[in-house]
Structure formats: structure tokens, C-alpha cells
Amino acid sequence: MLTILFAAPTVWDDYATLLPAALQKAGIQARILTEAPDPAAVDYIIYAPSAPLQDFRPFTRTRAVLSLWAGVERIVGNPTLTQPLCRMVEDGLTEGMVEWVVGHAMRHHLGLDRHIVNPDRRWDPTCPPLARDRVVAMLGMGALGTASAQALARLNFQVRGWSRSPKSVPGIPCHAGEDGLKTALADADIVVTLLPRTPETENLIDARRLSWMKPGVVLLNPGRGALIDDAALLAALDSGRVGHATLDVFRVEPLPAEHPYWAHPRVTVTPHIAADSRPEGVIRVLVENIRRGQAGEPFLHQVDRARGY
Ligand code: NDP
Ligand code: OXD
């Protein structure tokens, strides 16, 4: 009988029935606790950044910490964590992100705001260009970036990818490294940042990188707030170099009421809702990882501590 600590109390209600049923269906005998009076008896920890749990040292027999979140920047550097850490990749999260990215890209591509907010009843018959005439740079070609890039490419956008290591994705020219970033950004009408927060990606979008972008570029950031140097972005928005920024994630969340992004006419704030994981999909991944842990097989989506994601 395994002992699983569900250390994400705020979402326990979503899992309280489904998780035990899925474990049982998979033939995994387990008791699930929401608190661990005896940490040394815990085999697996299911974790979210909101969890009060910060000291992993007493969990001496824990085989893996299974994050409910894709982004692991709040746990990956925890010096007490020596157990394998797995991040979340699941269909609902990916589909949600694809929909957010495509929806906000289409808003800017079609110039929807001109028609949705038109108090002067201006009859402006200017037709937008076709997607095939627009270039999108996808910074981050992981689970979410690749799916979003492919969805945009299916709509005929000219998509360029950028990632840490070189990639080959049919129909999407991919770049890596600093020169590759310059190339990916050079002719992009829309730039999407779907990177994890790591020491290397912090302030990636700074004044220098913004100066490589086309004047009037639209920036979509559903990755992490720290990818952006906020002062540099605000300056670029004020000067018109950046035409619009749609931001879902921020250094401080909720975004404080006095933050200049709220009032800026060329910024759209969405409250970290680009994508959320769905219990059914999450449970499939959790159960599979517990099965793998028990069978001595490699875990799915294990985080590389050295890379930080
Ligand atoms: P992955 O780990 O699958 O992909 C990360 C991508 O970023 C990879 O392509 C990776 O390159 C690239 N990358 C990492 N570091 C660098 C670097 N220094 N330079 C260039 N490229 C780099 O992550 P996901 O796609 O699953 O998720 C991405 C992020 O999305 C999460 O970390 C999280 O912050 C955010 N997120 C936001 C949500 C929201 O609601 N707003 C919801 C879920 C996630 P390589 O392929 O070479 O490894
Ligand atoms: C995540 C997120 O990382 O919701 O899962 O941002």
C-alpha cells in the first residue's frame, strides 16, 4: 500500500473522488493523505506552488514530487528537494494555452479592437492582411510553445520557433542561441514568449532585444512575468516600438492595482488564466508517473535541475 501526500490543499476537492478511483483502476493500492504526520512514510508527493510544504528533507522514502503546475520555478531551486521533480504536461493545459495564444494573436492580426470599440461609428473598410502575410516568433518550443506554434502555422501564419537547443519541427523554421533569437525576432509581427522562468530567461525581453523587433510589434506573454524587463517594455510601448502587449503573467500576482500596466492604453492584462490543467488529464499523468516509479521506469516530464525547467 503506497502513501501519497496530496500537498495542494486548495485544489483537493477537484481530486478527492477522481484520483482514488483512477489509482484503483490502475491497480495501484494507495492511501492519499492531505497532511503527513509521518513524512518518512510518504512514497509520492503531489505538489502545487501554493502548498505550505517547503522542507522536503523528512520525506526520506519519497520517490518523486509530482507538480500540478507546468512552471516549476518556485520549487526547482529548493535546496531541501533531492527527490526527482516532475512538471505537468497534459492535454487540457496545452489546449487552453493554444486557444489563448491563437485567440490573442487573431485579435491583433484581424484588428478586432477597431470594430469592437468604435464609439465614433467610423466606417473603416480596411481589410486586414491574410495570416500567410504575418510572421509570428514563438520563443520557447516546448510542450506549450510547439503546440501553439503548430496551431498558428495551421492557420497559415509564418511561424518561427526559438529554443535553447536546436529543433526540427515540420513547416516551422527553428532557431537557437543569441543569433537565432535575433533572426527569429527580426521580421516578426507578433512575438509570443512561452519560456520557463530560469536565471537565463529572466529579463530576456529587455531594451536590447526589444530593439531587434519590428516597430509596432505585438507581444504576447503567457510564459512568466520575469521574462520581461517591465521598465524596458513600458518605454517601448510609450515610444510605439511595441504596438501592444498582452500579458497574462507578472512578477507580482495579482498585479498590484497601481501597476502602470493596468492603465496603459496599449497593454491588455489577463489574470494568469492562459491555461489551467484539468483534473482528468492531470490524473492520467500522475497515475502513469506513479506506475512508472513503482516499475522503476523513467518518469514522464522530469525536470532537469541544472537547466531549471
Ligand atoms: P517546456 O519545458 O516544455 O518548454 C520550455 C521551452 O523553453 C523549451 O523549448 C526550451 O528549450 C525553452 N527554453 C528554456 N530555457 C531557454 C533559454 N535559456 N533560451 C531559449 N529557450 C529556452 O515548457 P512548457 O512549454 O510546458 O511551458 C512553458 C512555460 O509556460 C512554463 O514554464 C510556465 O512558465 C508557462 N505556463 C504558463 C501558464 C499560464 O497560464 N500562463 C500555464 C502553464 C505554463 P529546449 O526545447 O531547448 O529545452
Ligand atoms: C503553470 C501555470 O505553470 O499555471 O501550470 O502557470
Coordinates of C-alpha atoms and ligand atoms in Angstrom, one line a residue:
M1 CA 0.0 0.0 0.0
L2 CA 1.5 3.3 -1.1
T3 CA 1.2 6.6 0.8
I4 CA 0.6 9.6 -1.4
L5 CA 0.7 13.1 0.1
F6 CA -1.6 15.5 -1.8
A7 CA 0.1 18.7 -0.8
A8 CA -2.1 21.1 -2.8
P9 CA -4.9 21.7 -0.3
T10 CA -6.7 24.4 -2.4
V11 CA -7.5 22.0 -5.2
W12 CA -8.0 18.8 -3.2
D13 CA -11.8 18.9 -3.8
D14 CA -11.2 18.5 -7.6
Y15 CA -9.3 15.3 -7.0
A16 CA -10.8 13.8 -3.9
T17 CA -13.0 11.4 -5.8
L18 CA -11.3 11.1 -9.2
L19 CA -7.8 10.4 -8.0
P20 CA -8.5 7.4 -5.7
A21 CA -10.8 5.9 -8.4
A22 CA -8.1 6.3 -11.1
L23 CA -5.4 4.7 -8.9
Q24 CA -7.7 1.8 -8.1
K25 CA -8.5 1.4 -11.8
A26 CA -4.8 1.2 -12.5
G27 CA -4.4 -1.4 -9.8
I28 CA -2.3 0.9 -7.5
Q29 CA -3.2 0.3 -3.9
A30 CA -2.7 3.7 -2.2
R31 CA -3.9 5.8 0.7
I32 CA -4.0 9.5 -0.1
L33 CA -3.3 12.0 2.7
T34 CA -3.7 15.8 2.7
E35 CA -1.3 16.1 5.6
A36 CA 1.7 13.9 6.5
P37 CA 2.0 13.2 10.2
D38 CA 4.8 10.7 9.3
P39 CA 6.7 12.2 6.3
A40 CA 9.1 9.2 6.3
A41 CA 6.2 7.0 5.2
V42 CA 5.3 9.1 2.1
D43 CA 6.0 7.5 -1.3
Y44 CA 4.9 10.3 -3.6
I45 CA 4.1 14.0 -3.1
I46 CA 1.6 15.7 -5.4
Y47 CA 2.6 19.4 -5.2
A48 CA 1.5 22.9 -6.2
P49 CA 3.4 26.1 -5.5
S50 CA 0.7 27.3 -3.1
A51 CA 1.4 24.3 -0.9
P52 CA 2.7 25.2 2.6
L53 CA 5.2 22.3 2.3
Q54 CA 8.7 23.7 1.8
D55 CA 11.0 21.3 3.6
F56 CA 11.4 18.0 1.8
R57 CA 14.2 16.6 4.0
P58 CA 11.9 14.5 6.2
F59 CA 10.4 12.7 3.2
T60 CA 13.2 10.2 3.1
R61 CA 11.5 7.5 1.1
T62 CA 9.6 9.7 -1.4
R63 CA 10.3 8.6 -4.9
A64 CA 9.0 11.7 -6.7
V65 CA 7.5 15.1 -6.3
L66 CA 4.8 15.4 -8.9
S67 CA 3.9 19.1 -9.7
L68 CA 0.4 20.0 -10.7
W69 CA 1.9 23.0 -12.5
A70 CA 3.9 23.3 -15.7
G71 CA 6.1 26.0 -14.3
V72 CA 8.4 24.8 -11.5
E73 CA 10.5 27.9 -10.8
R74 CA 9.1 28.2 -7.2
I75 CA 10.3 24.7 -6.3
V76 CA 13.2 23.7 -8.6
G77 CA 15.8 25.6 -6.6
N78 CA 14.6 24.4 -3.2
P79 CA 17.8 23.1 -1.6
T80 CA 15.9 20.6 0.6
L81 CA 14.5 18.9 -2.5
T82 CA 16.6 15.9 -3.5
Q83 CA 13.8 13.7 -4.9
P84 CA 13.0 13.7 -8.6
L85 CA 10.7 16.5 -9.6
C86 CA 8.2 16.1 -12.5
R87 CA 6.3 19.0 -14.0
M88 CA 2.8 18.9 -15.5
V89 CA 2.2 18.4 -19.2
E90 CA -1.4 17.4 -20.0
D91 CA -3.8 17.9 -22.8
G92 CA -6.2 20.4 -21.1
L93 CA -3.3 22.7 -20.2
T94 CA -1.9 22.5 -23.7
E95 CA -5.3 23.1 -25.4
G96 CA -6.0 26.0 -23.1
M97 CA -2.7 27.6 -24.0
V98 CA -3.2 27.1 -27.7
E99 CA -6.6 28.7 -27.5
W100 CA -5.3 31.7 -25.5
V101 CA -2.3 32.2 -27.9
V102 CA -4.4 31.8 -31.1
G103 CA -7.2 34.0 -29.7
H104 CA -5.0 36.9 -28.8
A105 CA -2.9 36.5 -31.9
M106 CA -6.1 36.7 -34.0
R107 CA -7.3 39.7 -32.1
H108 CA -4.3 41.7 -33.2
H109 CA -4.0 40.1 -36.6
L110 CA -7.6 41.0 -37.5
G111 CA -7.5 44.3 -35.7
L112 CA -10.7 43.3 -33.9
D113 CA -10.5 46.2 -31.4
R114 CA -11.3 48.7 -34.2
H115 CA -14.7 47.2 -34.6
I116 CA -15.5 46.1 -31.0
V117 CA -14.8 49.6 -29.6
N118 CA -15.9 52.1 -32.2
P119 CA -17.7 55.0 -30.3
D120 CA -17.4 57.3 -33.4
R121 CA -19.2 54.8 -35.6
R122 CA -16.3 55.1 -38.1
W123 CA -16.8 53.1 -41.3
D124 CA -13.3 51.9 -42.0
P125 CA -13.4 49.2 -44.7
T126 CA -9.6 48.4 -44.5
C127 CA -9.2 44.7 -44.7
P128 CA -6.5 43.0 -42.6
P129 CA -3.8 41.1 -44.4
L130 CA -4.1 37.3 -44.5
A131 CA -2.3 35.2 -41.9
R132 CA 0.0 34.0 -44.5
D133 CA 1.4 37.5 -44.7
R134 CA 2.1 37.7 -40.9
V135 CA 5.1 36.4 -39.1
V136 CA 5.0 35.1 -35.6
A137 CA 8.0 34.3 -33.4
M138 CA 7.4 31.6 -30.8
L139 CA 10.1 31.9 -28.1
G140 CA 10.0 28.6 -26.3
M141 CA 9.3 25.5 -28.4
G142 CA 8.4 23.1 -25.6
A143 CA 5.1 21.3 -24.9
L144 CA 3.1 24.6 -25.0
G145 CA 5.1 26.6 -27.5
T146 CA 5.3 23.9 -30.1
A147 CA 1.5 23.2 -29.9
S148 CA 0.8 26.9 -30.1
A149 CA 3.2 27.3 -33.0
Q150 CA 1.7 24.4 -34.9
A151 CA -1.8 25.8 -34.4
L152 CA -0.8 29.2 -35.7
A153 CA 1.0 27.5 -38.7
R154 CA -2.2 25.6 -39.5
L155 CA -3.9 28.9 -39.8
N156 CA -1.2 29.9 -42.3
F157 CA 0.8 32.3 -40.1
Q158 CA 4.5 32.2 -40.9
V159 CA 5.9 30.9 -37.6
R160 CA 9.5 30.9 -36.5
G161 CA 10.5 29.0 -33.4
W162 CA 13.3 29.7 -30.9
S163 CA 14.5 27.5 -28.1
R164 CA 17.6 26.6 -26.1
S165 CA 18.5 23.6 -28.2
P166 CA 18.1 23.3 -31.9
K167 CA 14.7 21.8 -33.0
S168 CA 13.3 20.4 -36.1
V169 CA 9.5 20.9 -36.5
P170 CA 8.0 20.3 -39.9
G171 CA 6.9 23.6 -41.5
I172 CA 8.4 25.8 -38.8
P173 CA 11.9 27.1 -39.2
C174 CA 13.5 26.9 -35.8
H175 CA 16.4 28.8 -34.3
A176 CA 18.5 28.6 -31.2
G177 CA 21.1 30.8 -29.5
E178 CA 21.5 34.6 -29.4
D179 CA 21.9 34.9 -33.2
G180 CA 18.9 32.7 -33.7
L181 CA 16.9 34.9 -31.4
K182 CA 17.8 37.9 -33.5
T183 CA 16.8 36.1 -36.6
A184 CA 13.5 34.9 -35.1
L185 CA 12.6 38.3 -33.9
A186 CA 13.7 40.4 -36.9
D187 CA 10.6 40.2 -39.1
A188 CA 8.0 39.1 -36.5
D189 CA 4.7 41.0 -36.4
I190 CA 3.8 39.0 -33.2
V191 CA 6.2 37.7 -30.6
V192 CA 5.0 35.0 -28.1
T193 CA 7.0 34.2 -25.0
L194 CA 6.4 30.7 -23.8
L195 CA 9.6 30.1 -21.8
P196 CA 10.1 29.0 -18.3
R197 CA 11.5 31.4 -15.7
T198 CA 15.1 30.5 -15.1
P199 CA 18.2 32.6 -14.4
E200 CA 18.9 32.5 -18.2
T201 CA 15.4 33.6 -19.3
E202 CA 15.0 36.4 -16.7
N203 CA 14.7 39.8 -18.4
L204 CA 15.1 38.1 -21.8
I205 CA 12.8 40.7 -23.3
D206 CA 14.9 43.8 -22.4
A207 CA 15.7 47.1 -24.2
R208 CA 18.3 45.4 -26.4
R209 CA 16.0 42.5 -27.6
L210 CA 13.1 44.9 -27.9
S211 CA 15.3 47.0 -30.3
W212 CA 15.7 43.9 -32.5
M213 CA 11.9 43.7 -33.0
K214 CA 9.9 45.4 -35.8
P215 CA 8.4 48.7 -34.9
G216 CA 4.8 48.2 -33.9
V217 CA 5.3 44.5 -32.9
V218 CA 2.7 42.8 -30.7
L219 CA 4.0 41.0 -27.7
L220 CA 2.0 38.1 -26.1
N221 CA 3.4 36.8 -22.8
P222 CA 1.7 33.8 -21.3
G223 CA 5.1 32.4 -20.0
R224 CA 6.3 34.2 -16.9
G225 CA 6.3 37.8 -15.8
A226 CA 10.1 37.8 -15.1
L227 CA 10.8 37.1 -18.8
I228 CA 10.2 40.8 -19.4
D229 CA 12.1 43.8 -18.2
D230 CA 8.9 45.8 -17.3
A231 CA 10.6 49.3 -17.4
A232 CA 12.0 48.5 -20.9
L233 CA 8.7 47.3 -22.2
L234 CA 6.8 50.3 -20.8
A235 CA 9.4 52.6 -22.5
A236 CA 9.0 50.6 -25.8
L237 CA 5.2 50.9 -25.6
D238 CA 5.4 54.6 -24.9
S239 CA 7.7 55.1 -27.9
G240 CA 5.5 53.0 -30.2
R241 CA 8.2 50.4 -30.9
V242 CA 5.9 47.9 -29.3
G243 CA 2.4 48.3 -30.6
H244 CA 0.6 46.3 -28.0
A245 CA 1.5 43.9 -25.2
T246 CA -1.0 41.2 -24.0
L247 CA 0.3 39.9 -20.7
D248 CA -1.0 37.0 -18.7
V249 CA 1.8 36.6 -16.1
F250 CA 3.6 39.1 -13.9
R251 CA 6.4 39.4 -11.4
V252 CA 3.9 40.0 -8.7
E253 CA 0.5 38.3 -8.9
P254 CA -2.2 39.5 -8.5
L255 CA -0.8 42.5 -10.5
P256 CA -1.0 45.4 -8.0
A257 CA -3.7 47.9 -8.7
E258 CA -1.2 50.8 -9.1
H259 CA 1.0 48.9 -11.7
P260 CA 1.3 51.0 -14.9
Y261 CA 0.3 48.0 -17.0
W262 CA -3.3 48.3 -15.8
A263 CA -3.7 51.9 -17.1
H264 CA -1.6 51.6 -20.2
P265 CA -3.7 52.1 -23.4
R266 CA -1.6 49.6 -25.3
V267 CA -1.5 46.8 -22.7
T268 CA -4.0 44.1 -22.1
V269 CA -3.8 42.3 -18.8
T270 CA -5.3 38.8 -18.4
P271 CA -5.1 37.4 -14.8
H272 CA -2.9 34.3 -15.3
I273 CA -5.6 32.4 -17.0
A274 CA -3.9 31.5 -20.3
A275 CA -4.1 27.8 -19.4
D276 CA -5.1 25.7 -16.5
S277 CA -4.7 22.0 -16.0
R278 CA -7.8 19.8 -15.9
P279 CA -8.1 17.1 -13.3
E280 CA -8.9 14.2 -15.7
G281 CA -5.8 14.9 -17.8
V282 CA -3.6 15.6 -14.7
I283 CA -4.7 12.4 -13.1
R284 CA -3.7 10.3 -16.1
V285 CA -0.2 11.8 -15.9
L286 CA 0.0 11.4 -12.1
V287 CA -1.1 7.8 -12.2
E288 CA 1.2 6.9 -15.1
N289 CA 4.2 8.5 -13.2
I290 CA 3.3 6.6 -10.0
R291 CA 3.1 3.4 -12.1
R292 CA 6.5 4.2 -13.6
G293 CA 8.0 5.0 -10.3
Q294 CA 6.9 1.6 -8.9
A295 CA 8.1 -0.2 -12.0
G296 CA 11.5 1.5 -11.9
E297 CA 10.8 3.2 -15.3
P298 CA 11.9 6.8 -16.1
F299 CA 9.3 9.4 -15.1
L300 CA 7.4 11.5 -17.6
H301 CA 8.4 15.2 -17.7
Q302 CA 11.1 15.0 -15.2
V303 CA 12.7 18.4 -14.5
D304 CA 16.4 18.9 -15.2
R305 CA 17.6 20.7 -12.1
A306 CA 20.7 22.1 -13.8
R307 CA 18.6 23.7 -16.5
G308 CA 15.9 24.8 -14.1
Y309 CA 13.0 23.5 -16.1
Ligands
NDP1 P1 8.8 23.2 -21.7 O1 9.8 22.9 -20.6 O2 8.1 22.1 -22.4 O3 9.4 24.1 -22.8 C1 10.2 25.2 -22.5 C2 10.8 25.8 -23.7 O4 11.6 26.9 -23.4 C3 11.7 24.8 -24.4 O5 11.6 24.9 -25.8 C4 13.1 25.2 -24.0 O6 14.2 24.9 -24.9 C5 12.9 26.7 -24.0 N1 13.9 27.4 -23.2 C6 14.2 27.2 -21.9 N2 15.2 28.0 -21.5 C7 15.6 28.6 -22.6 C8 16.7 29.5 -22.9 N3 17.5 29.9 -21.9 N4 16.8 30.0 -24.1 C9 16.0 29.6 -25.1 N5 14.9 28.7 -24.9 C10 14.8 28.2 -23.7 O7 7.7 24.1 -21.0 P2 6.1 24.3 -21.4 O8 6.0 24.6 -22.8 O9 5.3 23.2 -20.8 O10 5.8 25.6 -20.5 C11 6.4 26.8 -20.8 C12 6.1 27.8 -19.6 O11 4.7 28.2 -19.8 C13 6.1 27.2 -18.2 O12 7.4 27.1 -17.7 C14 5.3 28.2 -17.5 O13 6.1 29.2 -17.0 C15 4.3 28.8 -18.5 N6 2.9 28.4 -18.3 C16 2.0 29.4 -18.1 C17 0.7 29.2 -17.9 C18 -0.3 30.2 -17.8 O14 -1.5 30.0 -17.5 N7 0.1 31.5 -18.1 C19 0.2 27.8 -17.8 C20 1.3 26.8 -18.0 C21 2.6 27.1 -18.2 P3 14.6 23.4 -25.2 O15 13.4 22.9 -26.0 O16 15.8 23.5 -25.9 O17 14.7 22.7 -23.9
OXD2 C1 1.6 26.5 -14.6 C2 0.8 27.7 -14.6 O1 2.8 26.6 -14.6 O2 -0.4 27.7 -14.5 O3 1.0 25.4 -14.7 O4 1.3 28.8 -14.9

